[in-house]
Coordinates of C-alpha atoms in Angstrom, one line a residue:
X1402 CA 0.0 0.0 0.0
X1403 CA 3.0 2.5 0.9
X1404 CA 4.3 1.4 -2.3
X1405 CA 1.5 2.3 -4.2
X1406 CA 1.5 6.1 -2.7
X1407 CA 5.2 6.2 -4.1
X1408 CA 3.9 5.5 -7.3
X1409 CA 0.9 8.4 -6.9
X1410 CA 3.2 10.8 -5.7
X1411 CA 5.6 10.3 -8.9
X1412 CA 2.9 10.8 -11.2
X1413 CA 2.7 14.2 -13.2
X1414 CA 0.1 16.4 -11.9
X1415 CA -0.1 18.7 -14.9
X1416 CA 0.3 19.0 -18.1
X1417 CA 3.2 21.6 -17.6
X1418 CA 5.0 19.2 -15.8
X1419 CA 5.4 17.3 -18.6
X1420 CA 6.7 19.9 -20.7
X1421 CA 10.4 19.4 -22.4
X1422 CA 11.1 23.2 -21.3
X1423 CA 10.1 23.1 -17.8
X1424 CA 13.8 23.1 -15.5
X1425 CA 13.5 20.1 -13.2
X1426 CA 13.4 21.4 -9.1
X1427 CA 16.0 22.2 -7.8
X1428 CA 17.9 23.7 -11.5
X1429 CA 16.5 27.6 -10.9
X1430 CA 19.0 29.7 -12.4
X1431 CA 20.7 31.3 -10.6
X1432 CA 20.7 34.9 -11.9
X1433 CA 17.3 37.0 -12.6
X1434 CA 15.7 36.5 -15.5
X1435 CA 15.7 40.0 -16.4
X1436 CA 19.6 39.3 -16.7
X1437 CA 19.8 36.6 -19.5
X1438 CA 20.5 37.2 -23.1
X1439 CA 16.7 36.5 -24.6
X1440 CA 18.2 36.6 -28.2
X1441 CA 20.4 34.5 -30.1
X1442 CA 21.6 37.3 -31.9
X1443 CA 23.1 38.4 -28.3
X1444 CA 26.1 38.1 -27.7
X1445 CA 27.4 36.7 -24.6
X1446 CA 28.7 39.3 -21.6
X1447 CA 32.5 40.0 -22.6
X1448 CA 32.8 39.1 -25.9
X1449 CA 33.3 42.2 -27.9
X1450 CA 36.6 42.8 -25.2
X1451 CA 37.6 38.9 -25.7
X1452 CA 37.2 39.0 -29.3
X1453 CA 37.0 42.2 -30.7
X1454 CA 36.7 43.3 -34.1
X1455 CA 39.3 45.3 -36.0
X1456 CA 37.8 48.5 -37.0
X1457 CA 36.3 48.7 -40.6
X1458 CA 35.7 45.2 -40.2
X1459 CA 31.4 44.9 -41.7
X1460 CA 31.3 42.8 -38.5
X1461 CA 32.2 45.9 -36.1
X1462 CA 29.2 47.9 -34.2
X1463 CA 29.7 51.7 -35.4
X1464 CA 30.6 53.7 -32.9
X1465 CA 28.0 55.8 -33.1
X1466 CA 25.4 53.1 -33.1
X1467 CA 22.8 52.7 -30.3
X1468 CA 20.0 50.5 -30.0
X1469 CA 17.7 52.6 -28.3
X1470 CA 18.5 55.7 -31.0
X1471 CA 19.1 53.9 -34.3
X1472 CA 19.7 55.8 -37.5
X1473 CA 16.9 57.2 -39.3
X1474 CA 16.0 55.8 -42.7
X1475 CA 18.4 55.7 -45.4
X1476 CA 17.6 59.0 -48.1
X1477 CA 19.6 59.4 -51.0
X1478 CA 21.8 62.2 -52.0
X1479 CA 20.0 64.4 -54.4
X1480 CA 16.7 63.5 -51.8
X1481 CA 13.1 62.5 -52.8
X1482 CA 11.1 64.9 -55.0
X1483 CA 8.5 66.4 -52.5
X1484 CA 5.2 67.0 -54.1
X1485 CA 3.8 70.5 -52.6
X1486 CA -0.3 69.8 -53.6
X1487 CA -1.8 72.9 -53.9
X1488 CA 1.6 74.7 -55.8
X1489 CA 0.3 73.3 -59.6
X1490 CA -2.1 71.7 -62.0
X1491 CA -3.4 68.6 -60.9
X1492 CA -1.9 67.3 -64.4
X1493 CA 1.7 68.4 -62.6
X1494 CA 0.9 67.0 -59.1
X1495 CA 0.0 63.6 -60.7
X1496 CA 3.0 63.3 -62.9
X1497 CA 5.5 64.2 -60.3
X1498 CA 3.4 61.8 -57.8
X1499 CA 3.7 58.9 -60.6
X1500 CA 7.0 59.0 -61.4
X1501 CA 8.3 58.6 -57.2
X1502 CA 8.5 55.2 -55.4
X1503 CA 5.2 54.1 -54.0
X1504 CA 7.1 54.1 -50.5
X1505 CA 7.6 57.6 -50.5
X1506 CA 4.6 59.3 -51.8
X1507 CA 3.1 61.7 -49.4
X1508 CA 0.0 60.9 -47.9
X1509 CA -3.1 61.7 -50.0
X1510 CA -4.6 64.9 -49.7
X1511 CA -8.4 64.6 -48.9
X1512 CA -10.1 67.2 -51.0
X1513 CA -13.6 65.7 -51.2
X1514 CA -15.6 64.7 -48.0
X1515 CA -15.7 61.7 -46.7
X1516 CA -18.2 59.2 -44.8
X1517 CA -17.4 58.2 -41.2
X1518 CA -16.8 54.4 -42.5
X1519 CA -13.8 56.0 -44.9
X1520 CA -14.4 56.1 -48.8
X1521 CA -16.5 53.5 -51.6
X1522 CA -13.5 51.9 -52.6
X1523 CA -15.5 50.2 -55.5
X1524 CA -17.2 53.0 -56.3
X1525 CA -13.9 55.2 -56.2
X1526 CA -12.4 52.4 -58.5
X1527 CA -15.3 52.3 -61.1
X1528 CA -15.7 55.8 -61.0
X1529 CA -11.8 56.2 -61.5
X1530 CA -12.1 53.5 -64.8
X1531 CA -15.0 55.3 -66.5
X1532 CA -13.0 58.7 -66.5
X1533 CA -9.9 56.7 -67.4
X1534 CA -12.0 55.0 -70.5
X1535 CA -13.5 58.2 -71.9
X1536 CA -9.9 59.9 -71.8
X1537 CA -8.2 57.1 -74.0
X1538 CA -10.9 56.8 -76.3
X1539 CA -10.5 60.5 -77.0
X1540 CA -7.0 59.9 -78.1
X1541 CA -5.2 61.2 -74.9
X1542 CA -1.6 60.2 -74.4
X1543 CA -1.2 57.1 -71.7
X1544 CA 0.7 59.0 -69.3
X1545 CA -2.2 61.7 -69.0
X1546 CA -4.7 59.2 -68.6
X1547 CA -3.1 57.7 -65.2
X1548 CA -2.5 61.2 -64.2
X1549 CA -6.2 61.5 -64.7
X1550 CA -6.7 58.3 -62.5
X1551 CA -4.5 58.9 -59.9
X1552 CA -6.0 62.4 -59.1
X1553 CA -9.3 61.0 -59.0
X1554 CA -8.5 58.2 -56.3
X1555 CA -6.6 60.7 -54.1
X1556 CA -8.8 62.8 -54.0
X1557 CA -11.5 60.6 -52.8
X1558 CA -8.6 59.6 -50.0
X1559 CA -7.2 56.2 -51.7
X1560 CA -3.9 55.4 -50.8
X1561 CA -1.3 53.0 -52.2
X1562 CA -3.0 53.0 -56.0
X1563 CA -1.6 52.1 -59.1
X1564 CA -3.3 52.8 -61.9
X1565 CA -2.3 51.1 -65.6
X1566 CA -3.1 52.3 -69.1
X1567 CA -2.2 49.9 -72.4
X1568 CA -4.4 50.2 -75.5
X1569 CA -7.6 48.6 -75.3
X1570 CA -7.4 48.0 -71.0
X1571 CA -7.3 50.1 -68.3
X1572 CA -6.6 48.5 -64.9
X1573 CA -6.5 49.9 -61.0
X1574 CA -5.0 48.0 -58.2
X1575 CA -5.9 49.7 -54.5
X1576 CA -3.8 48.1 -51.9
X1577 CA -5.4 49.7 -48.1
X1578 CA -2.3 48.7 -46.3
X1579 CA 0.9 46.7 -46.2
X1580 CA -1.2 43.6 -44.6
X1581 CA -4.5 44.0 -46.3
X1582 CA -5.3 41.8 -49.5
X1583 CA -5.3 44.3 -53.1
X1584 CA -8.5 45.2 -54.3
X1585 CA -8.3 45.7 -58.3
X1586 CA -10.5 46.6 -61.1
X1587 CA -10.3 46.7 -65.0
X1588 CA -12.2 48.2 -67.9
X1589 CA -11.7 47.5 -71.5
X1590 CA -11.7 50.5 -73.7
X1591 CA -14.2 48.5 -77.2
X1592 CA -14.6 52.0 -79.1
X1593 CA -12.6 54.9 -79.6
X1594 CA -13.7 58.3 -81.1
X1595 CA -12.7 62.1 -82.1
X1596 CA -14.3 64.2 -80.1
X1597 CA -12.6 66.8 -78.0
X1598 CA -15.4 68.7 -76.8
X1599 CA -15.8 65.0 -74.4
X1600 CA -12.4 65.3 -73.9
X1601 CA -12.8 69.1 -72.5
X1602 CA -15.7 68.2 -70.3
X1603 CA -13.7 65.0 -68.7
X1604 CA -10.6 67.2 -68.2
X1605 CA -12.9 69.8 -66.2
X1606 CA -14.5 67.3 -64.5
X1607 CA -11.1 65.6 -63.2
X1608 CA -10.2 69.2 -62.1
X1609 CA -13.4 70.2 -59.9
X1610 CA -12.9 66.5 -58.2
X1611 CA -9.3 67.2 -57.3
X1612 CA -10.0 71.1 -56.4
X1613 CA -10.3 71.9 -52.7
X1614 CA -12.9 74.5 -53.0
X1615 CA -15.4 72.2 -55.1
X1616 CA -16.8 69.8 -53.3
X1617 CA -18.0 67.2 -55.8
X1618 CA -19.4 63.5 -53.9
X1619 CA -19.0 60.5 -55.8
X1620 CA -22.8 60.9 -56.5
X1621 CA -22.2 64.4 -58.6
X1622 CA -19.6 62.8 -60.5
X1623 CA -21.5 60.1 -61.7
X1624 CA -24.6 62.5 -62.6
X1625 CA -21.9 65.2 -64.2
X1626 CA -19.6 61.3 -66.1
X1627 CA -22.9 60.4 -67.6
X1628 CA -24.2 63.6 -68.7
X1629 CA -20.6 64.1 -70.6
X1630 CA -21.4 60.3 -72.2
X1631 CA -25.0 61.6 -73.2
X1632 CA -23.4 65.2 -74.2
X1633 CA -24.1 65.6 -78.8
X1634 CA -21.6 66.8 -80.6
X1635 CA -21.2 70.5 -80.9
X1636 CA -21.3 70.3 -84.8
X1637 CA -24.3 68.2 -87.0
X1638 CA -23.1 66.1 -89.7
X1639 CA -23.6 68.1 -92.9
X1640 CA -21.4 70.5 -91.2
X1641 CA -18.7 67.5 -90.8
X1642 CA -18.5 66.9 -94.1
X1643 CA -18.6 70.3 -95.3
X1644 CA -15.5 71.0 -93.1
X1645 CA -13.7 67.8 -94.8
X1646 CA -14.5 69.2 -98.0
X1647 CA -12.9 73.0 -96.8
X1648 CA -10.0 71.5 -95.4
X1649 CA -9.2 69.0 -98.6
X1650 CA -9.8 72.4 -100.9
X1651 CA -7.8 74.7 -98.3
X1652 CA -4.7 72.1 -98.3
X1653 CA -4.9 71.8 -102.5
X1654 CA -4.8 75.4 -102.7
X1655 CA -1.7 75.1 -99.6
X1656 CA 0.4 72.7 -101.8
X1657 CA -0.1 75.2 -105.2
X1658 CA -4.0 74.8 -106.4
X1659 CA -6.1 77.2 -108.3
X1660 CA -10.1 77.6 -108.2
X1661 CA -10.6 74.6 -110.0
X1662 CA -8.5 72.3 -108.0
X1663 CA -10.2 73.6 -105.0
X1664 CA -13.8 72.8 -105.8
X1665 CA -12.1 69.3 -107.1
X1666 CA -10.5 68.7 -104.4
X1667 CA -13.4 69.7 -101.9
X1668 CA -15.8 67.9 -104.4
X1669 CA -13.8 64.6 -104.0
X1670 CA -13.5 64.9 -100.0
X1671 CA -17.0 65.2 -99.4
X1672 CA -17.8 62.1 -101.7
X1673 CA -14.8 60.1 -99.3
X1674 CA -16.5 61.1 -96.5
X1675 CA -19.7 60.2 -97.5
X1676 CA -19.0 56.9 -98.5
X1677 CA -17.0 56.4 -95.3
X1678 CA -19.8 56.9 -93.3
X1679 CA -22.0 54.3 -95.1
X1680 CA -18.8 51.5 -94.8
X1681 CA -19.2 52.5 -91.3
X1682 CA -23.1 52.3 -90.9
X1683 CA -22.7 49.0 -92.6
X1684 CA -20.4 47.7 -89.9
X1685 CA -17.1 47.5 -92.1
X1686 CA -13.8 47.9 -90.3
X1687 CA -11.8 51.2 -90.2
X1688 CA -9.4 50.0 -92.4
X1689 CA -11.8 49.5 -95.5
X1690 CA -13.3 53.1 -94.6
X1691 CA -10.1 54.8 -95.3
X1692 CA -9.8 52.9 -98.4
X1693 CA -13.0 53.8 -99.6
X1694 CA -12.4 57.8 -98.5
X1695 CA -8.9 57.9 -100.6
X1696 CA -10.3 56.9 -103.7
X1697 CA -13.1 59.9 -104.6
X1698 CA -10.2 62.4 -104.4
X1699 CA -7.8 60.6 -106.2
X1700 CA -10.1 59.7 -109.0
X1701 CA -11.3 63.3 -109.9
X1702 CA -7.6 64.3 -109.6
X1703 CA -7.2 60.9 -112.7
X1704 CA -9.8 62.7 -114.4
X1705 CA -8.8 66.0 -114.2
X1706 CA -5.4 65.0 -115.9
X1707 CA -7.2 63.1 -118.6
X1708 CA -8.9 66.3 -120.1
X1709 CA -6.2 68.0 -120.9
X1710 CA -7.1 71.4 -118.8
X1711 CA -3.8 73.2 -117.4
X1712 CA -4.8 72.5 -113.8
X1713 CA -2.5 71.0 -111.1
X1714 CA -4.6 67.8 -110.7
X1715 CA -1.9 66.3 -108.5
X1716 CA -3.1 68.9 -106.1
X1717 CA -6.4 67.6 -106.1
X1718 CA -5.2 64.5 -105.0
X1719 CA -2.9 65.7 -102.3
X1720 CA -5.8 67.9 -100.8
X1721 CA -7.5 64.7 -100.5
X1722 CA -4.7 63.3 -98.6
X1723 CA -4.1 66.0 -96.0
X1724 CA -8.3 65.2 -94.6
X1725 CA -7.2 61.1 -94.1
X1726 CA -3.6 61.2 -93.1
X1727 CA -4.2 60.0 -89.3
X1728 CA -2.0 62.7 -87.5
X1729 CA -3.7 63.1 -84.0
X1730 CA -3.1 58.8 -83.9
X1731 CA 0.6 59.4 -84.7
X1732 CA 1.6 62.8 -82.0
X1733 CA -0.2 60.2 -79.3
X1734 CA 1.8 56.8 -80.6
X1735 CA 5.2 59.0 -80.3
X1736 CA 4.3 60.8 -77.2
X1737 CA 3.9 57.4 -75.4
X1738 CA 6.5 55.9 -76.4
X1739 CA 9.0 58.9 -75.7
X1740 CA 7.2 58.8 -71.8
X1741 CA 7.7 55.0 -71.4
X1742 CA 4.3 53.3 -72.6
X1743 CA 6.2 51.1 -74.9
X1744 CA 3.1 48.7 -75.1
X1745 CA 0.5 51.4 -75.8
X1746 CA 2.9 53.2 -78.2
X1747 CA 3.8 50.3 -80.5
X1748 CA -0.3 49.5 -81.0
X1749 CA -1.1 53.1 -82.0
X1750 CA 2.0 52.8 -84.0
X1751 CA 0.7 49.6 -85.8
X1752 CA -2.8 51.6 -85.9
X1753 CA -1.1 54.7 -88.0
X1754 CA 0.3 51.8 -90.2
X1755 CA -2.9 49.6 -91.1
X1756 CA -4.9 53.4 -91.6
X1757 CA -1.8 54.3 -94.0
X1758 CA -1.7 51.4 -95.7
X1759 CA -5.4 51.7 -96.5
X1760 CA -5.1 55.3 -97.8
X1761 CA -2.3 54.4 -100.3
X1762 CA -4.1 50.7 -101.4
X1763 CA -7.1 53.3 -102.0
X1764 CA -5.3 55.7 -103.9
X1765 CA -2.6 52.8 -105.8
X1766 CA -5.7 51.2 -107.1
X1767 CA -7.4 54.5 -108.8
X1768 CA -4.0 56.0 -110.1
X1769 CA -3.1 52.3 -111.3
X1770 CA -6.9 52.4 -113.3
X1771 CA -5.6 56.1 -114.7
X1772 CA -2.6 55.0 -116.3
X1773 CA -4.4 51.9 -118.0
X1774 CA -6.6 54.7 -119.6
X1775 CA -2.9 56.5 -121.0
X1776 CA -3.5 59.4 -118.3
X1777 CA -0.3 61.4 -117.3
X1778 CA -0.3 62.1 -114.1
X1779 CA 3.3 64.4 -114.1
X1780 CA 5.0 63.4 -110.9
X1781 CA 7.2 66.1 -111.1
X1782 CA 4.3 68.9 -110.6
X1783 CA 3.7 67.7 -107.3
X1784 CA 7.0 68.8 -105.5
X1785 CA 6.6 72.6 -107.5
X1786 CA 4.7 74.4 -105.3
X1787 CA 4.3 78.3 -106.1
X1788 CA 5.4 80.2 -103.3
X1789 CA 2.4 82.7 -102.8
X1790 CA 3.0 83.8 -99.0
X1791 CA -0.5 85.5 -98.3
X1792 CA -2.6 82.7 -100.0
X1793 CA -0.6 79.9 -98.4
X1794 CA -0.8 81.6 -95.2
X1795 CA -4.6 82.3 -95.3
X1796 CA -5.4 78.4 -96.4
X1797 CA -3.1 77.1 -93.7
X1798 CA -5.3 78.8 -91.2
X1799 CA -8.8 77.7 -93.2
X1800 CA -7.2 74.2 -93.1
X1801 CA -6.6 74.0 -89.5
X1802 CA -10.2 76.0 -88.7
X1803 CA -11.8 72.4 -90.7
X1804 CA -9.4 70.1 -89.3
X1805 CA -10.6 71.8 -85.5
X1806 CA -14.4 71.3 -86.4
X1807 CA -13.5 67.6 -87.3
X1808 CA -11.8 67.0 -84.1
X1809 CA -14.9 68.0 -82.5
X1810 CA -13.6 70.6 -80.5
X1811 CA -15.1 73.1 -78.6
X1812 CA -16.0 76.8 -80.0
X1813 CA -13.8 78.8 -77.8
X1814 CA -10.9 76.7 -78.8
X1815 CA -11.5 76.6 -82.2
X1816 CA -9.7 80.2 -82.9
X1817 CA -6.9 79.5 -80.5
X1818 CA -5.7 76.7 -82.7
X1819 CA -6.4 78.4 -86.0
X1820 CA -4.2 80.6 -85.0
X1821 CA -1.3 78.0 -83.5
X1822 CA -1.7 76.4 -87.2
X1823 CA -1.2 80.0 -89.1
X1824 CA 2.1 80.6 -86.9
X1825 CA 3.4 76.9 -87.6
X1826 CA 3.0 77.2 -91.4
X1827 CA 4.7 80.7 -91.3
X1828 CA 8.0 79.3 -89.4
X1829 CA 7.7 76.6 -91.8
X1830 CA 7.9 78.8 -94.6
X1831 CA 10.3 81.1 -93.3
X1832 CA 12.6 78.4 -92.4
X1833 CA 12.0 76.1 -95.9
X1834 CA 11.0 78.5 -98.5
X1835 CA 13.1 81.5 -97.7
X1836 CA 15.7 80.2 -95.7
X1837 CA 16.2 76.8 -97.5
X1838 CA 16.4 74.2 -94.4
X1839 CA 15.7 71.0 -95.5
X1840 CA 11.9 70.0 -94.7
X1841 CA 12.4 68.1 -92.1
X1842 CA 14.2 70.0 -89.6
X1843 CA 11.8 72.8 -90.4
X1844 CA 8.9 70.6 -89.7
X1845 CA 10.1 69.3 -86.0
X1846 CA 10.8 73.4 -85.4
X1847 CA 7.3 74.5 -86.6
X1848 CA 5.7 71.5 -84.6
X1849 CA 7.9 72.1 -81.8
X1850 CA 6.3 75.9 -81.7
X1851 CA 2.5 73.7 -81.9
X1852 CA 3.5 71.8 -79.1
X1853 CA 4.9 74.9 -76.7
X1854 CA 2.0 77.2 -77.3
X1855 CA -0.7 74.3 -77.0
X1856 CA 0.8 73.6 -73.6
X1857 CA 0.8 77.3 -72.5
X1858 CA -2.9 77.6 -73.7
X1859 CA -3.8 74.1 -71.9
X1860 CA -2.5 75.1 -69.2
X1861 CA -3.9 79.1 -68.5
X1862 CA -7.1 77.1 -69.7
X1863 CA -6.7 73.8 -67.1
X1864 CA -7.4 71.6 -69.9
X1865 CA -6.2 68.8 -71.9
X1866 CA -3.4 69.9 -74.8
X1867 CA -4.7 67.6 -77.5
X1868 CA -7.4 70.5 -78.9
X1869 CA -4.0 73.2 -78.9
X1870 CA -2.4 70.8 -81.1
X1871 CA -3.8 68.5 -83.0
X1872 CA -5.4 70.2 -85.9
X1873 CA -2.4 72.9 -85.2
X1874 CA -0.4 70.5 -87.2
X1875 CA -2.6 70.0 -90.4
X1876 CA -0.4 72.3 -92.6
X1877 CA 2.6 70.3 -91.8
X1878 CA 1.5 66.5 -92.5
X1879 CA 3.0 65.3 -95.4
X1880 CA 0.2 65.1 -98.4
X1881 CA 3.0 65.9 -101.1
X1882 CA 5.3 63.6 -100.1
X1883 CA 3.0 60.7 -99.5
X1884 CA 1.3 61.5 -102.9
X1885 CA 5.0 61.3 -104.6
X1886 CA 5.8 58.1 -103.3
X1887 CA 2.5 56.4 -104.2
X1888 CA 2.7 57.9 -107.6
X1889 CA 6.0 56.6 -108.7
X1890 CA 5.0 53.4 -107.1
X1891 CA 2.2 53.2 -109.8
X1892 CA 4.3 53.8 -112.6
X1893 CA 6.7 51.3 -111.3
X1894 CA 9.4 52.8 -109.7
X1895 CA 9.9 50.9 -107.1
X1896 CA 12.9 52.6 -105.7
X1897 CA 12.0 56.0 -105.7
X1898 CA 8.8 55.6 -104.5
X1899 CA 9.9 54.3 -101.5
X1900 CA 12.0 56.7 -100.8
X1901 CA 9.5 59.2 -100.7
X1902 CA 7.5 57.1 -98.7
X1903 CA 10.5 57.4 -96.3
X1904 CA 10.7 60.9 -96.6
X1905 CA 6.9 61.3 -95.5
X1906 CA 7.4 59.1 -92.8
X1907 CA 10.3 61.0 -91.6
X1908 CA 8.2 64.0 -91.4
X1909 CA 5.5 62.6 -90.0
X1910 CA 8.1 61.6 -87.0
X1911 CA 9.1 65.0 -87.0
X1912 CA 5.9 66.7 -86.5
X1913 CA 5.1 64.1 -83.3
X1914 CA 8.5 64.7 -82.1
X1915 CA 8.6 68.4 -82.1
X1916 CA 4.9 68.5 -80.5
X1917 CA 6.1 66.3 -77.4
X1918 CA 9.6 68.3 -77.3
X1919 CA 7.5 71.9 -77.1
X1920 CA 5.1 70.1 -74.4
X1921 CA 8.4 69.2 -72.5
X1922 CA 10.2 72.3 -73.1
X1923 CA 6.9 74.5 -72.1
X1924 CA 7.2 72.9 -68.5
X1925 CA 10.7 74.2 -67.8
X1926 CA 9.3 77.5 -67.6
X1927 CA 6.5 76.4 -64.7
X1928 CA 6.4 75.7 -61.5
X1929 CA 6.3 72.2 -61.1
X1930 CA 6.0 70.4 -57.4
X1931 CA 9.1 69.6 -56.2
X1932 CA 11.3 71.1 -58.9
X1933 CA 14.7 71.3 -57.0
X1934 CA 14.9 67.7 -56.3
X1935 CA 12.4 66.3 -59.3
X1936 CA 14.6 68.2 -62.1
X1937 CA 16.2 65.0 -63.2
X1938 CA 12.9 63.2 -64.2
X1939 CA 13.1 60.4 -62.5
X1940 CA 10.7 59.1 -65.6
X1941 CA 13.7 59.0 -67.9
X1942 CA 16.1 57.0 -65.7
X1943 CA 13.6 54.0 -65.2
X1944 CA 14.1 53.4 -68.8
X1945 CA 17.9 52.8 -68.6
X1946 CA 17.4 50.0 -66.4
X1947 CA 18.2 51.8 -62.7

């Protein structure tokens, strides 16, 4: 029996006591337990004077080091760009925003109220996509778009977004905190379309949501987004078409065009536009519609040389091709791809291409149907333009007035542009006709000029920069050249035609380029957040790889 109370008084009596940590009695250390090193990375008392380190060793403890006051964080030399809110354009403040590390944006500034359970973050997103969607279907560059976006989810009090613009897809990814699970959104962008006067009301509508003094709920801004989807165009359709024909007529007179020519060439624009709209009511791709507008022109320009009358009828068909050539698609493929949208640049790039090729398959096909019927097209009339400075100057500024009504744009901006245009083709002709630069060069400085003055006006105006310059550079696109090529093609010289080609291409390149260097060059002279320590554009060294 005492035997068995042995045994009972052996027996665990909890389950700590049958735990692997628990020190058996009587092994109670014999220092506090305050005292003993609780880390492994500790090390034992009187090491560093046993073994100490040699100084510069990476093993060695600073000397200034102490645990309880560490270093602050590390900061390089030139510093962080610091993005003062209310110093610029929202357009600036988003730009300088985007191009910093997500780690050391500031923290957003609320502008528009919010509820006591914090903001809609799907509403804030959808919202935020439907802006982003109108924008690139307008033809805004990529970069402006997730300007757009980002000021719209700040100022509802999102942090930690990044918004991302490609072609055809627009995706948001809202991240609430470092241990909170991503919240994203997409939209695909299915139809795209001219019209600036949208593009004005988006742009204001982006500004009174990141303004302090506006207060705009998510609520207004959908009433105000679909209002601008329901908005008409400023302009009915017989107008449309009565512009194309202008503008055709204005550029045939541009390139060296009399009366005749004129009413030719507006005669055969508003038959191509015509017939473009029914290809497009009938559901036929863009492509076919541009083949179908080149032809009209280019067949009354065929006839015109088969009669015999002393007219330029080459002009006829380069008036044609100054209303198709796409150059708004081409400034916004070259401007994305000079700010990093690689992706979005080479699709509008491949877009420019297909569009071209339709216009010269549309024009190859007539001018290959004239010379079957023995008509003489003289290629060499086409690169003799009569230098009439008054005329040329006068239907430079019709041209781009036609082109601005095409674009949709709204009436206040209409004679801003018109006159951007007029000033472009006068540097031009300053610097080709009188002072014998090659074209090129003279093209990249007159579209440079486009591109500073439309970003002045855009921004005194708080608006987007696409109606400053986009029909500014109608003048300037290369009708005369493309024309050449395609006419030498058809007589088959091979060779020479594509060199013209080439040569319109390089023009074309120099019209987008100059646009985006005056944008770039027109910012130098504002105040941008952050200047002093953003000055290097941190945007160009991400593409250099560091």
């Amino acid at each position: 029996m005492a035997e068995a109370d042995g045994v009972e008084d052996r027996k665990p009596q909890s389950d700590e006591a049958r735990s692997a940590f628990t020190p058996p009695p009587g092994m109670e250390p014999d220092v506090p337990e305050e005292d003993q090193p609780t880390s492994e990375f500790a090390l034992p008392a009187g090491a560093e004077t046993v073994h100490p380190e040699p100084e510069g060793s990476a093993f060695a403890t600073p000397a200034t080091y102490s645990a309880a006051h560490s270093p602050p964080a590390y900061t390089p030399g030139q510093g962080f760009p610091v993005a003062r809110l209310k110093d610029s354009p929202w357009q600036d403040r988003m730009r300088t925003m985007l191009r910093m590390p997500v780690d050391v944006r500031p923290v957003p500034d609320l502008v528009q109220r919010q509820t006591e359970t914090g903001p809609a973050v799907g509403r804030v997103l959808d919202l935020t996509l439907r802006i982003g969607e109108l924008l690139l279907a307008g033809g805004e560059g990529a970069e402006d778009v997730e300007a757009a976006m980002f000021a719209v989810t700040r100022s509802y009090g999102l942090d930690r977004c990044e918004p991302t613009v490609t072609f055809t897809l627009l995706s948001i990814t809202h991240q609430p905190s470092l241990v909170d699970h991503p919240v994203s959104a997409n939209r695909t962008v299915r139809r795209r379309g001219t019209d600036f006067n949208r593009l004005a009301a988006v742009f204001r509508l982006v500004d009174d949501i990141s303004a302090h003094e506006i207060d705009v709920s998510l609520e207004e801004a959908y009433r105000r987004l679909a209002e601008i989807r329901r908005n008409r165009h400023p302009y009915p359709g017989w107008m449309l078409t009565a512009a194309a024909g202008l503008l055709a007529g204005a550029a045939s007179t541009l390139v060296g065009g009399g009366v005749l020519v004129f009413f030719a060439a507006a005669l055969g624009a508003v038959l191509g536009d015509r017939l473009a709209w029914l290809c497009a009511g009938r559901g036929l791709p863009e492509f076919y519609q541009f083949v179908v507008a080149a032809m009209p022109p280019a067949a009354i320009g065929v006839a015109l040389s088969m009669t015999g009358i002393d007219v330029k009828a080459s002009a006829v068909i380069t008036g044609g091709l100054f209303a198709l050539l796409p150059g708004r698609a081409l400034v916004a493929a070259v401007q994305d791809g000079l700010t990093g949208f690689y992706i979005t640049a080479s699709a509008r790039l491949l877009e420019v291409m297909y569009l071209f090729i339709g216009i010269i398959m549309g024009v190859l096909v007539v001018l290959y149907v004239g010379l079957q019927f023995d008509a003489s097209p003289r290629p060499e009339e086409v690169l003799q333009i009569q230098q009439r400075p008054p005329l040329q100057i006068a239907a430079s500024m019709v041209l781009v007035f036609t082109f601005a009504i095409l674009l949709q744009q709204e009436r206040s901006t209409v004679w801003i542009v018109t006159l951007n245009g007029g000033v472009a083709w006068v540097t031009f002709g300053a610097l080709h006709y009188a002072g014998g630069i090659p074209p090129v060069p003279s093209t990249a400085i007159a579209a440079g000029l486009v591109g500073l003055f439309g970003q002045l006006f855009s921004r005194y105006r708080f608006a987007s920069a696409l109606p400053y310059t986009t029909a500014a550079i109608g003048p300037l696109l290369p009708g005369s050249a493309t024309y050449y090529g395609l006419l030498l093609i058809a007589e088959n010289r091979l060779n020479e035609g594509l060199g013209s080609l080439v040569n319109a291409a390089a023009i074309a390149l120099a019209i987008a380029i100059g646009v985006n260097l005056g944008s770039e060059t027109s910012r130098l002279f504002m105040r941008i957040p952050g200047a002093a320590s953003a000055a290097k554009r941190r945007a160009a060294k991400r593409t250099r790889g560091f």
